[in-house]
Short mmCIF file of C-alpha atoms in Angstrom, two decimals:
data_model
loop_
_atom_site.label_atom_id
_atom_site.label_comp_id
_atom_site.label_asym_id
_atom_site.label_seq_id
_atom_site.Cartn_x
_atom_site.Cartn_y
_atom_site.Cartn_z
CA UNK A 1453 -47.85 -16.07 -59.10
CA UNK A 1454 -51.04 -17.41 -57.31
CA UNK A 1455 -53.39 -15.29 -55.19
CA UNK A 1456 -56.69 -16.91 -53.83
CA UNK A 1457 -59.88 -15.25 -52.14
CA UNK A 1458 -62.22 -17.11 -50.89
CA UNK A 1459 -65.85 -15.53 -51.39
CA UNK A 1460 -68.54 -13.73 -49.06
CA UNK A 1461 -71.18 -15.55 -50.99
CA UNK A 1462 -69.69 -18.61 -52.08
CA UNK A 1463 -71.73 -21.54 -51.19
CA UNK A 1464 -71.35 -23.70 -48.00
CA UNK A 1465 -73.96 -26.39 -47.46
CA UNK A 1466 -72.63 -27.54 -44.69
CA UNK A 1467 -74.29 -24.74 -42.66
CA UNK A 1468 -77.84 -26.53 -43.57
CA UNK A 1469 -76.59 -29.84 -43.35
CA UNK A 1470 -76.76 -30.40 -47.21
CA UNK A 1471 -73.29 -31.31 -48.54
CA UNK A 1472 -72.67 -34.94 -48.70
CA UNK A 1473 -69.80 -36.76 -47.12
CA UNK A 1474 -67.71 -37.27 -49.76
CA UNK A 1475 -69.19 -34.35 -52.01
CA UNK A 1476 -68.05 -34.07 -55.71
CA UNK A 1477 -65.18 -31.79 -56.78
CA UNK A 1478 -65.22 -30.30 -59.81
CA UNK A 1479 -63.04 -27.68 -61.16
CA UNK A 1480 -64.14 -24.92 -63.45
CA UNK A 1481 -61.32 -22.63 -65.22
CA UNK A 1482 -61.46 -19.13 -66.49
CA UNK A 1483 -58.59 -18.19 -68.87
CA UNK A 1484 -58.66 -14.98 -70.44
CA UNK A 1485 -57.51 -15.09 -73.77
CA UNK A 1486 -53.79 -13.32 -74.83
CA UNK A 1487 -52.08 -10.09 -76.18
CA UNK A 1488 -54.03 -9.05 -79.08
CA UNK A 1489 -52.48 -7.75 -82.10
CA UNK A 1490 -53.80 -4.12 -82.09
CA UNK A 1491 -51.18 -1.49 -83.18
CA UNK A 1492 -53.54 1.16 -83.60
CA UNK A 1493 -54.84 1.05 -79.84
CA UNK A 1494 -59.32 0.24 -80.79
CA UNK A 1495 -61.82 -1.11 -78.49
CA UNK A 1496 -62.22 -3.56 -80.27
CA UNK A 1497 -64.88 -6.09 -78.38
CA UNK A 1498 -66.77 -8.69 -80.68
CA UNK A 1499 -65.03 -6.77 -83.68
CA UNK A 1500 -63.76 -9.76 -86.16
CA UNK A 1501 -59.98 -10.20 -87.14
CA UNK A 1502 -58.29 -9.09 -84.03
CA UNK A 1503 -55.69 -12.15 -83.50
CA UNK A 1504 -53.08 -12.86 -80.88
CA UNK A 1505 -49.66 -10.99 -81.29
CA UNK A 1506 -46.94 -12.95 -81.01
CA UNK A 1507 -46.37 -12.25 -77.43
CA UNK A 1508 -50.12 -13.39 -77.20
CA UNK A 1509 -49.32 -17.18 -78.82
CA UNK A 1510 -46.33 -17.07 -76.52
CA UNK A 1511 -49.03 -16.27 -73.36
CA UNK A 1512 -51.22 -19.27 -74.53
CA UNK A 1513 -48.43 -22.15 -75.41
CA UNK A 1514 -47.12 -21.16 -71.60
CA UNK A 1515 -51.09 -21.57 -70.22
CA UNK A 1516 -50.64 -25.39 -72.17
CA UNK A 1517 -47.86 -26.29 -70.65
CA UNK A 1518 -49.18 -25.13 -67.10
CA UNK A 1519 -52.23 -27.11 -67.18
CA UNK A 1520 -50.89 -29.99 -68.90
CA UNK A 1521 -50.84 -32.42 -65.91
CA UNK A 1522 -54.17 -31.38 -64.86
CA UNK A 1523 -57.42 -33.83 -65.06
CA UNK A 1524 -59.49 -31.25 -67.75
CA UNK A 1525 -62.01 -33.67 -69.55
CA UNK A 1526 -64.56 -30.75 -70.92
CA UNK A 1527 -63.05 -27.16 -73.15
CA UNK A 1528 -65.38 -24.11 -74.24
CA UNK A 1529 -64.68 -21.23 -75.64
CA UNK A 1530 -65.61 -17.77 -76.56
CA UNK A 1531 -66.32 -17.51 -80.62
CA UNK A 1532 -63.75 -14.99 -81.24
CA UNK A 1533 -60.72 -15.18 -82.57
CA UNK A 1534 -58.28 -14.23 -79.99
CA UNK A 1535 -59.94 -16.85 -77.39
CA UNK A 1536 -60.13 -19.37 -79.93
CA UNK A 1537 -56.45 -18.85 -80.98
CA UNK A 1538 -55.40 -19.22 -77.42
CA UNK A 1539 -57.60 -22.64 -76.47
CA UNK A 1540 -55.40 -23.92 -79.44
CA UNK A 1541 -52.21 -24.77 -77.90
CA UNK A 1542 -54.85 -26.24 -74.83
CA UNK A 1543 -56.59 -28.37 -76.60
CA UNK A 1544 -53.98 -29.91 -78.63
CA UNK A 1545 -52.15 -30.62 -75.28
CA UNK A 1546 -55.16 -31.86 -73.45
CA UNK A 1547 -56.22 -33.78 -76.84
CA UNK A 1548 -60.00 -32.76 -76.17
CA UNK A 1549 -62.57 -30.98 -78.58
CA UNK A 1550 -63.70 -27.72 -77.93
CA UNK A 1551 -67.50 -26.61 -77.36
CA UNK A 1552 -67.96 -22.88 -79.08
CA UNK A 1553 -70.38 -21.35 -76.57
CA UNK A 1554 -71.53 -17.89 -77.39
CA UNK A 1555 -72.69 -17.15 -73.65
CA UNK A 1556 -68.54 -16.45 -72.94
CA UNK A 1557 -68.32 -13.94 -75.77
CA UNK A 1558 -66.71 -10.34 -74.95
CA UNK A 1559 -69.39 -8.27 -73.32
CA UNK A 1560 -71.31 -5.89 -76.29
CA UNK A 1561 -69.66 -2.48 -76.54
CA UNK A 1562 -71.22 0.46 -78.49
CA UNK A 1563 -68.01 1.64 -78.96
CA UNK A 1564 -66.40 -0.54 -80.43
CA UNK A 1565 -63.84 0.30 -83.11
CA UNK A 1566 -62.59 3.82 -81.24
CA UNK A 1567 -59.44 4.56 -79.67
CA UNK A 1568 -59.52 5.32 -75.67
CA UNK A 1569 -55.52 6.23 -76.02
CA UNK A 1570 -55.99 10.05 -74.75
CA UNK A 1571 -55.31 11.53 -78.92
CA UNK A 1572 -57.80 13.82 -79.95
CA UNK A 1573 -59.18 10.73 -81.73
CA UNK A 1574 -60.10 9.45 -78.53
CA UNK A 1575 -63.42 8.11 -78.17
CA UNK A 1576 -63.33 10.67 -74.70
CA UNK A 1577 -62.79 13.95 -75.89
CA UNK A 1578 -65.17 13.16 -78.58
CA UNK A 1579 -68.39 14.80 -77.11
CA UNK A 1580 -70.82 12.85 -79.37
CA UNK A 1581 -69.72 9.40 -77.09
CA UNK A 1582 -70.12 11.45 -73.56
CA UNK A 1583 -73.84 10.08 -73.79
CA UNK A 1584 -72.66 6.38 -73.56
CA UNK A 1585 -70.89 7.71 -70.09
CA UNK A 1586 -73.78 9.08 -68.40
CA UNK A 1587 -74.29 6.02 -66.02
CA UNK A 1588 -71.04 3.87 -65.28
CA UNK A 1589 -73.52 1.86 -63.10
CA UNK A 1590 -74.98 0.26 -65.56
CA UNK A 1591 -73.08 0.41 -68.06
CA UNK A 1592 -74.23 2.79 -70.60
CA UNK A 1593 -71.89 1.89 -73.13
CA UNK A 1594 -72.77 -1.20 -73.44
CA UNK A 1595 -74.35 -4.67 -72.13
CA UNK A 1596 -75.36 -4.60 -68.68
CA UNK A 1597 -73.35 -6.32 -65.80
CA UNK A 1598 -76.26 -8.11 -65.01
CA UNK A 1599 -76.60 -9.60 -68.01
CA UNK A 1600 -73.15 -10.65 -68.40
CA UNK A 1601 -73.76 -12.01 -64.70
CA UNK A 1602 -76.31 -14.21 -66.24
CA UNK A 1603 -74.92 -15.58 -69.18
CA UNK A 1604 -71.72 -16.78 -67.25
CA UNK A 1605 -73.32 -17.87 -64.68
CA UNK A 1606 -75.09 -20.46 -66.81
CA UNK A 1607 -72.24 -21.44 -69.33
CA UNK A 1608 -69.99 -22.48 -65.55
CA UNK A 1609 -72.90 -24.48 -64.60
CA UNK A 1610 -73.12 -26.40 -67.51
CA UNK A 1611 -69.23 -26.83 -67.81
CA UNK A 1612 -69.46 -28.28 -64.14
CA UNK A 1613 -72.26 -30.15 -64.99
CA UNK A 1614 -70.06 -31.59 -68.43
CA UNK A 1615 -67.05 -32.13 -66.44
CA UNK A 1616 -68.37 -33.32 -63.26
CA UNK A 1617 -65.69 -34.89 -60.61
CA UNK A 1618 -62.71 -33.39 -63.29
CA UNK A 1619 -61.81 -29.97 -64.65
CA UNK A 1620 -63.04 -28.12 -67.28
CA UNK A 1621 -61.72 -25.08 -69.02
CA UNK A 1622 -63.17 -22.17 -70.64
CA UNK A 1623 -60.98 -19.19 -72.72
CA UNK A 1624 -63.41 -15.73 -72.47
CA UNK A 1625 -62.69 -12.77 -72.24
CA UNK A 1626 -61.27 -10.37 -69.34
CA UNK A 1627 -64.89 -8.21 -68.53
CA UNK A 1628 -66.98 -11.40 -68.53
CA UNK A 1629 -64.65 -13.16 -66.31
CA UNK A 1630 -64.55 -10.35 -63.78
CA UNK A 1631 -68.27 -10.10 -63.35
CA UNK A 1632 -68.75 -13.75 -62.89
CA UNK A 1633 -66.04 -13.46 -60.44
CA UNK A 1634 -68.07 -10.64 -58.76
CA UNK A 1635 -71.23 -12.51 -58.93
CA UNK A 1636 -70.12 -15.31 -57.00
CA UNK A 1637 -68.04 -13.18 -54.38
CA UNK A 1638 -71.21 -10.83 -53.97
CA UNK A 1639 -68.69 -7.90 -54.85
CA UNK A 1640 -70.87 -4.83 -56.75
CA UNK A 1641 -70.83 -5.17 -60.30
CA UNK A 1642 -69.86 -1.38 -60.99
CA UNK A 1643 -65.76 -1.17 -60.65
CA UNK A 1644 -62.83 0.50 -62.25
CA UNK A 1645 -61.74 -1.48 -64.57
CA UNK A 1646 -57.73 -0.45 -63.96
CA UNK A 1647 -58.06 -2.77 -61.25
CA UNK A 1648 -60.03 -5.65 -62.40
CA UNK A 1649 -57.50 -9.04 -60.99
CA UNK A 1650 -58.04 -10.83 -64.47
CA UNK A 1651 -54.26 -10.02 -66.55
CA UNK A 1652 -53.98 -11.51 -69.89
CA UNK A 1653 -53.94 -15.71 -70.17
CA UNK A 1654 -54.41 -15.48 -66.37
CA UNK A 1655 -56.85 -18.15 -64.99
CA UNK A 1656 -59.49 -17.77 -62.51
CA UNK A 1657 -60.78 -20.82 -61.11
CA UNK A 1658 -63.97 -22.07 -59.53
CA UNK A 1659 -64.62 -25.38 -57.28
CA UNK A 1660 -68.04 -26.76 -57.44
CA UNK A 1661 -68.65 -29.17 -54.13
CA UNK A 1662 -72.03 -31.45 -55.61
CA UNK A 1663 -72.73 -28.91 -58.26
CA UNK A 1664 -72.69 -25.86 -56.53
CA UNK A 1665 -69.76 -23.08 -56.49
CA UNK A 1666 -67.49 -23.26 -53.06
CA UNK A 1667 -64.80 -21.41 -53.64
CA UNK A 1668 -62.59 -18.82 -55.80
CA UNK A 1669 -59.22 -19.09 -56.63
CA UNK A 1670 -56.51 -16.80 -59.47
CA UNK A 1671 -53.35 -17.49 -60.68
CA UNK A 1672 -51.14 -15.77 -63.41
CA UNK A 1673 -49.25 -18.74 -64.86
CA UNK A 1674 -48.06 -15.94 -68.02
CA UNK A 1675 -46.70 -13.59 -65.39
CA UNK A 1676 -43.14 -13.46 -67.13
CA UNK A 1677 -44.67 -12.24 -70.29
CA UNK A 1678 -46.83 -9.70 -69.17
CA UNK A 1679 -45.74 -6.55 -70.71
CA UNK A 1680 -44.43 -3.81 -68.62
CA UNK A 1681 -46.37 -1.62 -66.29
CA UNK A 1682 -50.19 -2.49 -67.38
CA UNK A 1683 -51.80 1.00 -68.54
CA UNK A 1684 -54.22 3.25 -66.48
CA UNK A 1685 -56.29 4.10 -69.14
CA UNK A 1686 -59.65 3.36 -68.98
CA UNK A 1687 -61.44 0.71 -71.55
CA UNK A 1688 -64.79 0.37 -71.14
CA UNK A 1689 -65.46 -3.77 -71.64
CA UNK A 1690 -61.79 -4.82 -72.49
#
């Protein structure tokens, strides 16, 4: 499965006369990370010892394979487990190290650790959390989009800038990748997050013409393994 947008605020030099000739291409990659072993259904954001299921190591030997062929000479990845669990299988394809870079972490979450599965446990019908939902602008229950804008922002430049005229690859997490997405397509930061286009070990991609981001493409190379019908429910910074 491949769908591509182009973006309303991607750059194009050419309208001031600024992009060279022959301009360089470089490639930047967003792969969210796999299924996550989580039986008991927790937010569980920058929370430690939350590791890929099976399924999940499945998701990420499949993302290998798919960019196997592909001219990557630069990884990163998120410090957590999960992401670092699914760069694995990449990097041992693509025989590269891997830069840990702390800017591609999961987005902070105050709730971390509760269950959004509709039980009475639920972190929603739990009216000490309803404060964290006053402003879904923002967020309230956690880091701010903006934030997250900025930190991603800077850890693609400097991925372009390491793998410049190649690829590069980066395994974060599903919120971050969405609002760097939305940053450089000039889409609003506040969204429902049932229909963020970022399913697990799916990879969204970013062309840099002479440094500077062009254009936006997605693909979904785990499609077969995605479980059935992905739930409705909402998680705030999943």
């Amino acid at each position: 499965m491949h769908k591509a947008g182009l973006t309303a605020r991607v750059d194009d030099r050419r309208q001031g006369g600024l992009m060279s000739e022959n301009p360089t291409r470089t490639l930047v990659h967003l792969v969210r990370h796999g299924q996550v072993e989580n039986p008991t259904g927790v937010l569980y954001g920058r929370l430690p010892d939350f590791h890929l299921s099976a399924l999940g190591r499945q998701m990420a030997d499949t993302v290998a394979e798919h960019v196997a062929g592909w001219d990557v000479t630069h990884l990163r990845c998120s410090p957590l487990e999960r992401a670092q669990e699914t760069m694995q299988p990449i990097a041992a394809t693509l025989e590269l190290p891997v830069t840990i870079d702390g800017r591609v972490i999961e987005a902070e979450n105050y709730l971390e650790g509760k269950r959004f599965d509709g039980s009475r446990n639920s972190a929603f019908t739990d009216i000490r959390n309803w404060w964290y939902f006053r402003n879904p602008l923002k967020p309230t229950w956690g880091e701010p989009y903006t934030e997250i804008a900025t930190r991603m922002r800077a850890a693609l430049q400097d991925a372009a800038d390491a793998a410049a005229g190649h690829q590069a690859i980066i395994v974060a997490h599903q919120l971050p990748i969405w609002i760097a997405r939305c940053d450089v397509e000039g889409r609003r930061f506040a969204h429902d997050p049932r229909k963020r286009e970022c399913t697990l070990a799916s990879i969204t991609s970013f062309t840099f013409l002479d440094g500077r981001i062009a254009g936006v493409s997605y693909s979904e190379p785990a499609a077969a393994l995605l479980p059935g019908k992905q739930t409705k429910k909402f998680v705030a910074g999943a």
